[in-house]
mmCIF file of C-alpha atoms in Angstrom:
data_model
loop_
_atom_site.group_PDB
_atom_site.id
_atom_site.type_symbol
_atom_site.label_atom_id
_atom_site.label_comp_id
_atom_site.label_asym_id
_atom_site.label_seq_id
_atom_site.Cartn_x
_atom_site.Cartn_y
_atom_site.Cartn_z
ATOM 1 C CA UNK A 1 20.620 -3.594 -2.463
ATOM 2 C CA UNK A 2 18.681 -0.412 -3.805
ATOM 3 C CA UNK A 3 15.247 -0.114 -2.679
ATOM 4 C CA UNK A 4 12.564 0.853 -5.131
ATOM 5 C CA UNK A 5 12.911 4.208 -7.125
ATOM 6 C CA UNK A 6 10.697 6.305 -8.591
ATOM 7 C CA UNK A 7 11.312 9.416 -11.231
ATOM 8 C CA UNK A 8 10.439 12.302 -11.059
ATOM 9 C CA UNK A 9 9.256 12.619 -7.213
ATOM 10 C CA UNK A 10 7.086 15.905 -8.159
ATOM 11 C CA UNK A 11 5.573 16.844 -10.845
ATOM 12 C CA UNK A 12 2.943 20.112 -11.764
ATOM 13 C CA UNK A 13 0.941 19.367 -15.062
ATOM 14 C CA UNK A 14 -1.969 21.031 -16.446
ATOM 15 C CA UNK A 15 -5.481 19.965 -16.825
ATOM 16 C CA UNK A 16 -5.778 18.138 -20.235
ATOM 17 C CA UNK A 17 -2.466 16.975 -20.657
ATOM 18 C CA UNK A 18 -0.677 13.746 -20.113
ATOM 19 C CA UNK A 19 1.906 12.125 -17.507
ATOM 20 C CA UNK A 20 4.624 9.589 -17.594
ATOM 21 C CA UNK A 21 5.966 7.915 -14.753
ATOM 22 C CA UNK A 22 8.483 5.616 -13.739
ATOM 23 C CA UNK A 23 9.432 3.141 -11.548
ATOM 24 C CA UNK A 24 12.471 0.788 -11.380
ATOM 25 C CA UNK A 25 11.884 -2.015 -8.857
ATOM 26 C CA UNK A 26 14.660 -3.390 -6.503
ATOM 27 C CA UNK A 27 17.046 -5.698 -8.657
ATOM 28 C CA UNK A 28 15.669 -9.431 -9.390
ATOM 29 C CA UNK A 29 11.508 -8.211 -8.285
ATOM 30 C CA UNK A 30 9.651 -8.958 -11.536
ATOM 31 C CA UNK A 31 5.928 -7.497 -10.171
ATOM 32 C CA UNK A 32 5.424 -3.999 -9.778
ATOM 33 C CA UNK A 33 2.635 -2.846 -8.668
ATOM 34 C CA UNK A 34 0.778 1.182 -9.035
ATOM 35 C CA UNK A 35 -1.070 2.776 -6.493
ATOM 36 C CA UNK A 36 -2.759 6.494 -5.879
ATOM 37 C CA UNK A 37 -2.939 7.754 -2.958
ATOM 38 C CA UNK A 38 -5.249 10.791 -2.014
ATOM 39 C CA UNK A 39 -6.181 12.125 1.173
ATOM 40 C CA UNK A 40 -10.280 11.355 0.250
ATOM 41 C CA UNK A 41 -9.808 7.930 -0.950
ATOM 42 C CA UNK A 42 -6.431 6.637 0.710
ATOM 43 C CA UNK A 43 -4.224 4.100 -1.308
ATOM 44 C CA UNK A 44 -6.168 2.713 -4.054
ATOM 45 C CA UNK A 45 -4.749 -0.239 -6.446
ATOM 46 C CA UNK A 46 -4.268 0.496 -9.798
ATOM 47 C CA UNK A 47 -2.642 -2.016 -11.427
ATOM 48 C CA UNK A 48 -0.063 -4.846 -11.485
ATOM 49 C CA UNK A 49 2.286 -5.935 -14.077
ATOM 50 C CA UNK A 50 4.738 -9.464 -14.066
ATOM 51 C CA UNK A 51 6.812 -10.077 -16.824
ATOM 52 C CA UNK A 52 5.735 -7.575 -19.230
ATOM 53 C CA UNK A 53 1.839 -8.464 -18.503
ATOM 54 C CA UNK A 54 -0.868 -6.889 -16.722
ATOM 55 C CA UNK A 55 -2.220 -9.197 -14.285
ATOM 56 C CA UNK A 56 -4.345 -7.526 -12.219
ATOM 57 C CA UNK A 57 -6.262 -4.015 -13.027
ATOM 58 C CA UNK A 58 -8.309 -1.775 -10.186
ATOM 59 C CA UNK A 59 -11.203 0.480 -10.951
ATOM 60 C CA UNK A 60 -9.729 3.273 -12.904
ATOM 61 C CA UNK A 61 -10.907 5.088 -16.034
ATOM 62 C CA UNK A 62 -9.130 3.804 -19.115
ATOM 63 C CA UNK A 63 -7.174 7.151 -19.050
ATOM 64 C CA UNK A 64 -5.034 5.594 -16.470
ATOM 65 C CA UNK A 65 -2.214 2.622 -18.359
ATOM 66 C CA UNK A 66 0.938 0.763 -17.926
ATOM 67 C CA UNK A 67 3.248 -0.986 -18.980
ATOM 68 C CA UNK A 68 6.843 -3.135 -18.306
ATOM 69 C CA UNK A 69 9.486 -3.432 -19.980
ATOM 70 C CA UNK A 70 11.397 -6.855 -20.275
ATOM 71 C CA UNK A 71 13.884 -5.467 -17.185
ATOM 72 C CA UNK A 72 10.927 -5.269 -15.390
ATOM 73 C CA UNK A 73 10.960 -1.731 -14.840
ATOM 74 C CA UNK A 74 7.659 -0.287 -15.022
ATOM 75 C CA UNK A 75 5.552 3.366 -16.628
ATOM 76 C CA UNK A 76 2.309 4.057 -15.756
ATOM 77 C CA UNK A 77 0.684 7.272 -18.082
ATOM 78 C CA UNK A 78 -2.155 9.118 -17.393
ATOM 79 C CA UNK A 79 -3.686 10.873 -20.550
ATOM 80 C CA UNK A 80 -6.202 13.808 -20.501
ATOM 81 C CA UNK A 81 -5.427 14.750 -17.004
ATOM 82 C CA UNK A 82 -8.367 16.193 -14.089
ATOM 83 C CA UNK A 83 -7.656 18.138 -11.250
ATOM 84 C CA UNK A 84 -8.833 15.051 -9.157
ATOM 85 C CA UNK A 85 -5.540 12.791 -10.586
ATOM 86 C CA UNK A 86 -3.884 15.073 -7.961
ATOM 87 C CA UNK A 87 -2.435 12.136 -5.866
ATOM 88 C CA UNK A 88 0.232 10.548 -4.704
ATOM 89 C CA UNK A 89 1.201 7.577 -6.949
ATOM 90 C CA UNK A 90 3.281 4.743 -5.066
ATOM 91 C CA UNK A 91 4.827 1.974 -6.881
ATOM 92 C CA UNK A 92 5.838 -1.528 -5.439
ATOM 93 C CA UNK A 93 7.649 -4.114 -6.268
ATOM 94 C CA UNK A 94 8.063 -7.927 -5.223
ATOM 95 C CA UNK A 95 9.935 -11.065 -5.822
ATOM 96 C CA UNK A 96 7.473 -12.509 -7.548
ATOM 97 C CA UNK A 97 7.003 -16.749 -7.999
ATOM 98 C CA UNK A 98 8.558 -17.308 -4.440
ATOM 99 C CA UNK A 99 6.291 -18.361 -1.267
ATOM 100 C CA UNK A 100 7.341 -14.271 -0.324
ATOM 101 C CA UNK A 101 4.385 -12.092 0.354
ATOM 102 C CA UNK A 102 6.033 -8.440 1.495
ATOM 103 C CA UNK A 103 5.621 -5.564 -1.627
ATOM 104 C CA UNK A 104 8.579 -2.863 -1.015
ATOM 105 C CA UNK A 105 7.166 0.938 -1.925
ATOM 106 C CA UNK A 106 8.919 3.592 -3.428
ATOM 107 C CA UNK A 107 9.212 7.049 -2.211
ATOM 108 C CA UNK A 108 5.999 7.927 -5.084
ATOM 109 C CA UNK A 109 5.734 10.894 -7.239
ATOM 110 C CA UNK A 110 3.613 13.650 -5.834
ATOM 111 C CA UNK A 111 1.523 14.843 -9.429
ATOM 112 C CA UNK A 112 -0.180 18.374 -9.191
ATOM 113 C CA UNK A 113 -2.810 18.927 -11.377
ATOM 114 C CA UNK A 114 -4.108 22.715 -11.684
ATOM 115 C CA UNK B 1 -15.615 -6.955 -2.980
ATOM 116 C CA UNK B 2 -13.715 -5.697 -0.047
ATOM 117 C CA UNK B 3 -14.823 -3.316 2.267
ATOM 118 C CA UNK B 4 -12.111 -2.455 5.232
ATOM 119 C CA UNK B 5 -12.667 -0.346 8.176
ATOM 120 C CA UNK B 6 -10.070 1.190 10.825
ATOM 121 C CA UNK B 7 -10.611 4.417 13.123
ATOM 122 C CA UNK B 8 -9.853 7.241 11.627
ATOM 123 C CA UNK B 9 -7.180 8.350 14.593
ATOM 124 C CA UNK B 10 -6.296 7.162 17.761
ATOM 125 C CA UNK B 11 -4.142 8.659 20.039
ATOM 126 C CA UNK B 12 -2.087 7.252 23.289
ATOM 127 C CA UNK B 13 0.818 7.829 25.541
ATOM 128 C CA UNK B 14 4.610 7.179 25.133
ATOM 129 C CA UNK B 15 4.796 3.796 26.555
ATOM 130 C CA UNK B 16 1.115 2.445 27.324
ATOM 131 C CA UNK B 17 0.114 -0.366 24.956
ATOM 132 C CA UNK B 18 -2.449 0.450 21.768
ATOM 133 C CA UNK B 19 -4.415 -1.415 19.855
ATOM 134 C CA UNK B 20 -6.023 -1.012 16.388
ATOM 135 C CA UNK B 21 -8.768 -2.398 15.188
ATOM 136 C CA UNK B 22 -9.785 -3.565 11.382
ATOM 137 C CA UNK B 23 -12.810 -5.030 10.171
ATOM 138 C CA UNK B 24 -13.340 -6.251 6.634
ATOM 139 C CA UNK B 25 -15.859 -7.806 4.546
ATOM 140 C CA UNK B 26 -14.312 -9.821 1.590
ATOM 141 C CA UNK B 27 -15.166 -12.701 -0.289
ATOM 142 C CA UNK B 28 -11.783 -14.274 0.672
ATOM 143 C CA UNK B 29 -8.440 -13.369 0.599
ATOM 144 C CA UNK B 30 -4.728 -15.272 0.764
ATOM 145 C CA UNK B 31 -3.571 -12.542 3.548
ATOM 146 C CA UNK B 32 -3.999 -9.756 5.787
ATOM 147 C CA UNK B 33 -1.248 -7.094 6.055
ATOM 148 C CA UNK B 34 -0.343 -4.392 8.344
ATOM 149 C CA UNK B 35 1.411 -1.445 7.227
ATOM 150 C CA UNK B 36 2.881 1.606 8.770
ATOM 151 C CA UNK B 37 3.426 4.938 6.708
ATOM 152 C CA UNK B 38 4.636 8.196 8.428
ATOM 153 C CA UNK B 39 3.686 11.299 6.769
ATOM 154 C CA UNK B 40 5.351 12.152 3.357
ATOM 155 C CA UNK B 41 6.647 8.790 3.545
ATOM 156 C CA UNK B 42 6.198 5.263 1.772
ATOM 157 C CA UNK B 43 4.004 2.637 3.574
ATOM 158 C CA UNK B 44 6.565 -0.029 5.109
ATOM 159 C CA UNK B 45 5.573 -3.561 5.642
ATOM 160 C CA UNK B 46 4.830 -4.448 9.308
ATOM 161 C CA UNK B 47 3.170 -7.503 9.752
ATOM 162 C CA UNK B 48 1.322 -10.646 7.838
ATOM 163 C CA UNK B 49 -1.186 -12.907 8.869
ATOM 164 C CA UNK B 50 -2.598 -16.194 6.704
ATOM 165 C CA UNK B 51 -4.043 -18.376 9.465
ATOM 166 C CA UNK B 52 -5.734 -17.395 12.507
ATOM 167 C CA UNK B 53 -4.041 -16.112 15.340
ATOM 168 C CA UNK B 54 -1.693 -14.117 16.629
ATOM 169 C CA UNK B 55 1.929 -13.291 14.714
ATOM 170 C CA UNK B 56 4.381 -11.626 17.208
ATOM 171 C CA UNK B 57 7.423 -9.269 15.846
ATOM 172 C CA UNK B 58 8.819 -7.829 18.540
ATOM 173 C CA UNK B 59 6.781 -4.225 19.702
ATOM 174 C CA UNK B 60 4.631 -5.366 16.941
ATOM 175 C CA UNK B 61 1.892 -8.006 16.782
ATOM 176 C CA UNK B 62 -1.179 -8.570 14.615
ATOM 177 C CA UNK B 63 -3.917 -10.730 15.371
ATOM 178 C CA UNK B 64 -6.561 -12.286 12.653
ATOM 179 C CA UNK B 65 -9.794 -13.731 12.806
ATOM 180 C CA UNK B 66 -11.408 -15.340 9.653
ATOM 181 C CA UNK B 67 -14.455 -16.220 11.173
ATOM 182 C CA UNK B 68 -15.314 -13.028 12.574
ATOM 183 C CA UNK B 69 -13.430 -10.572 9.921
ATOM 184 C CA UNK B 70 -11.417 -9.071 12.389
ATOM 185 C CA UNK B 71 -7.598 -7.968 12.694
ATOM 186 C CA UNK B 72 -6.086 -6.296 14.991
ATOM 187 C CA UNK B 73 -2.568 -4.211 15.777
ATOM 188 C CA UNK B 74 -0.848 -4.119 18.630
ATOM 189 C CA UNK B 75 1.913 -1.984 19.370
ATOM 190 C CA UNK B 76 3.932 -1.889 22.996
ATOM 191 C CA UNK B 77 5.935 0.024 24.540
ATOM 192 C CA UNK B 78 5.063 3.017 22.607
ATOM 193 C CA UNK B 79 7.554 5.930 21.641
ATOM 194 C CA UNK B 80 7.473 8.796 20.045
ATOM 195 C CA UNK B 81 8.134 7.545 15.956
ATOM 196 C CA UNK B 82 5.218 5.773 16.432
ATOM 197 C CA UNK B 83 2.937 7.664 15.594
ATOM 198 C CA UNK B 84 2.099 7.279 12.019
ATOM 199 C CA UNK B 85 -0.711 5.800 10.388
ATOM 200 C CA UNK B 86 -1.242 2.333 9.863
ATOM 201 C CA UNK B 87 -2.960 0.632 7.094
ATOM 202 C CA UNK B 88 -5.028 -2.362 7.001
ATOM 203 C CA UNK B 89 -4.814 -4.072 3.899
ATOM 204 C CA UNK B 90 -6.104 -7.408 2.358
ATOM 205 C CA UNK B 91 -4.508 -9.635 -0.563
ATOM 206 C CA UNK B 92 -7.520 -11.087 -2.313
ATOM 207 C CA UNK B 93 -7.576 -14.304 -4.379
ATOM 208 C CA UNK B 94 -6.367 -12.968 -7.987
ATOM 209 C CA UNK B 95 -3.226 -14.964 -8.185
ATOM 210 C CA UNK B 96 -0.842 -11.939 -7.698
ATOM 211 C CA UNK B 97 0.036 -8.774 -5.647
ATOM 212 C CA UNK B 98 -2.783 -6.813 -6.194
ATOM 213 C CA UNK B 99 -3.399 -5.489 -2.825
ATOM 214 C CA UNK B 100 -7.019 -3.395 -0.955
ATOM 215 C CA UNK B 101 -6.126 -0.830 1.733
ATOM 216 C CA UNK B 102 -8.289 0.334 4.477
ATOM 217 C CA UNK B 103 -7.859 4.096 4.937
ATOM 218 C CA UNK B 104 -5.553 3.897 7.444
ATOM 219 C CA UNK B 105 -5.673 4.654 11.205
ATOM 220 C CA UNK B 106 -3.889 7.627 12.561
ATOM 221 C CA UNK B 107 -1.872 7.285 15.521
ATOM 222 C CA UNK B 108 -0.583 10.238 17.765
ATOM 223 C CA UNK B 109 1.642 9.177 20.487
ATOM 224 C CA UNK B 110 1.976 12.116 23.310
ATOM 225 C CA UNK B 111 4.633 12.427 26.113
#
């Protein structure tokens, strides 16, 4: 079975602008979760989606959305871009509705901001 | 909210026994989860923990205690691709995967 995958794996942007990413979870996972992770603040939670719905939503500026799409593969954009988005964002998915409990990461995309 | 604490690095010899430490202050949570993540990698599940006590996965146990807010990590028999860091993480009560990582704890593993 493929693990998680995420596109593109780096990316160099420019203050002000915006970012896509995406993140296909392993076959028949219907949560996917977004993370950043940053040297200063280590892996924070951004947010969660299950069946097309957010569910859960950490403490980021509204700059930071998602969404997922009915084959539960997920985006996550970040508009209006600061140097301090520079991160690592992680995605995760899990077979969500089961008594499971383990989220499977992707490799992440590393995002430069300059 | 959830505050978790590890050490910020550790470091032991190939083959000696190491613990790590968390410590957390939540208002509850369904789990506590271990992770391990080498560098310019993707963390990888290690271990879960629900009740009290001690789960034991070969090289690899983790110990909880509710009462006290306090996990632990124990890897034996130590080699080499150990050392990575390992993250502390907590699963709070919001009815889905939404998941609060400690910073991680740095291991280095010398001959």
């Amino acid at each position: 079975k493929a693990g998680v995958t995420q596109t593109p794996r780096y990316l160099i942007k420019t203050r002000g602008q915006q970012v896509t990413l995406s993140c296909s979870p392993i076959s028949g996972h219907r949560s996917v979760s977004w993370y950043q992770q940053t040297p200063g603040q280590g892996l924070q939670f951004l947010f969660e989606y299950f069946s097309e719905t957010q569910r859960n939503k950490g403490n980021f500026p509204g700059r930071f959305s998602g969404r997922q799409f009915s084959n539960s593969r997920s985006e996550m954009n970040v508009s209006t871009l600061e140097l301090g988005d520079s991160a690592l964002y992680l995605c995760a998915s899990s077979l969500a509705g089961t008594a499971t409990y383990e989220q499977y990461f992707g490799p992440g995309t590393r995002l430069t901001v300059t | 909210g959830q505050n978790i604490d590890q050490p910020t690095e550790m470091t032991a010899t190939e083959g000696a026994i190491v613990q790590i430490n968390c410590t957390y202050q939540t208002s509850g949570f369904n789990g506590l989860f271990w992770y391990q993540q080498h560098a310019g990698e993707a963390p990888t599940f290690l271990s879960y923990n629900v009740l009290d006590g001690l789960e034991e996965k070969g090289r690899f146990s983790s110990f909880l205690s509710r009462s006290k807010g306090y996990s632990y990590l124990l890897l034996k028999e130590l080699q080499m691709k150990d050392s990575a860091s390992y993250l502390c993480a907590v699963r709070p009560y919001t009815g889905g995967f939404k998941t609060i990582f400690g910073a991680g704890t740095r291991l280095f593993v010398k001959a």
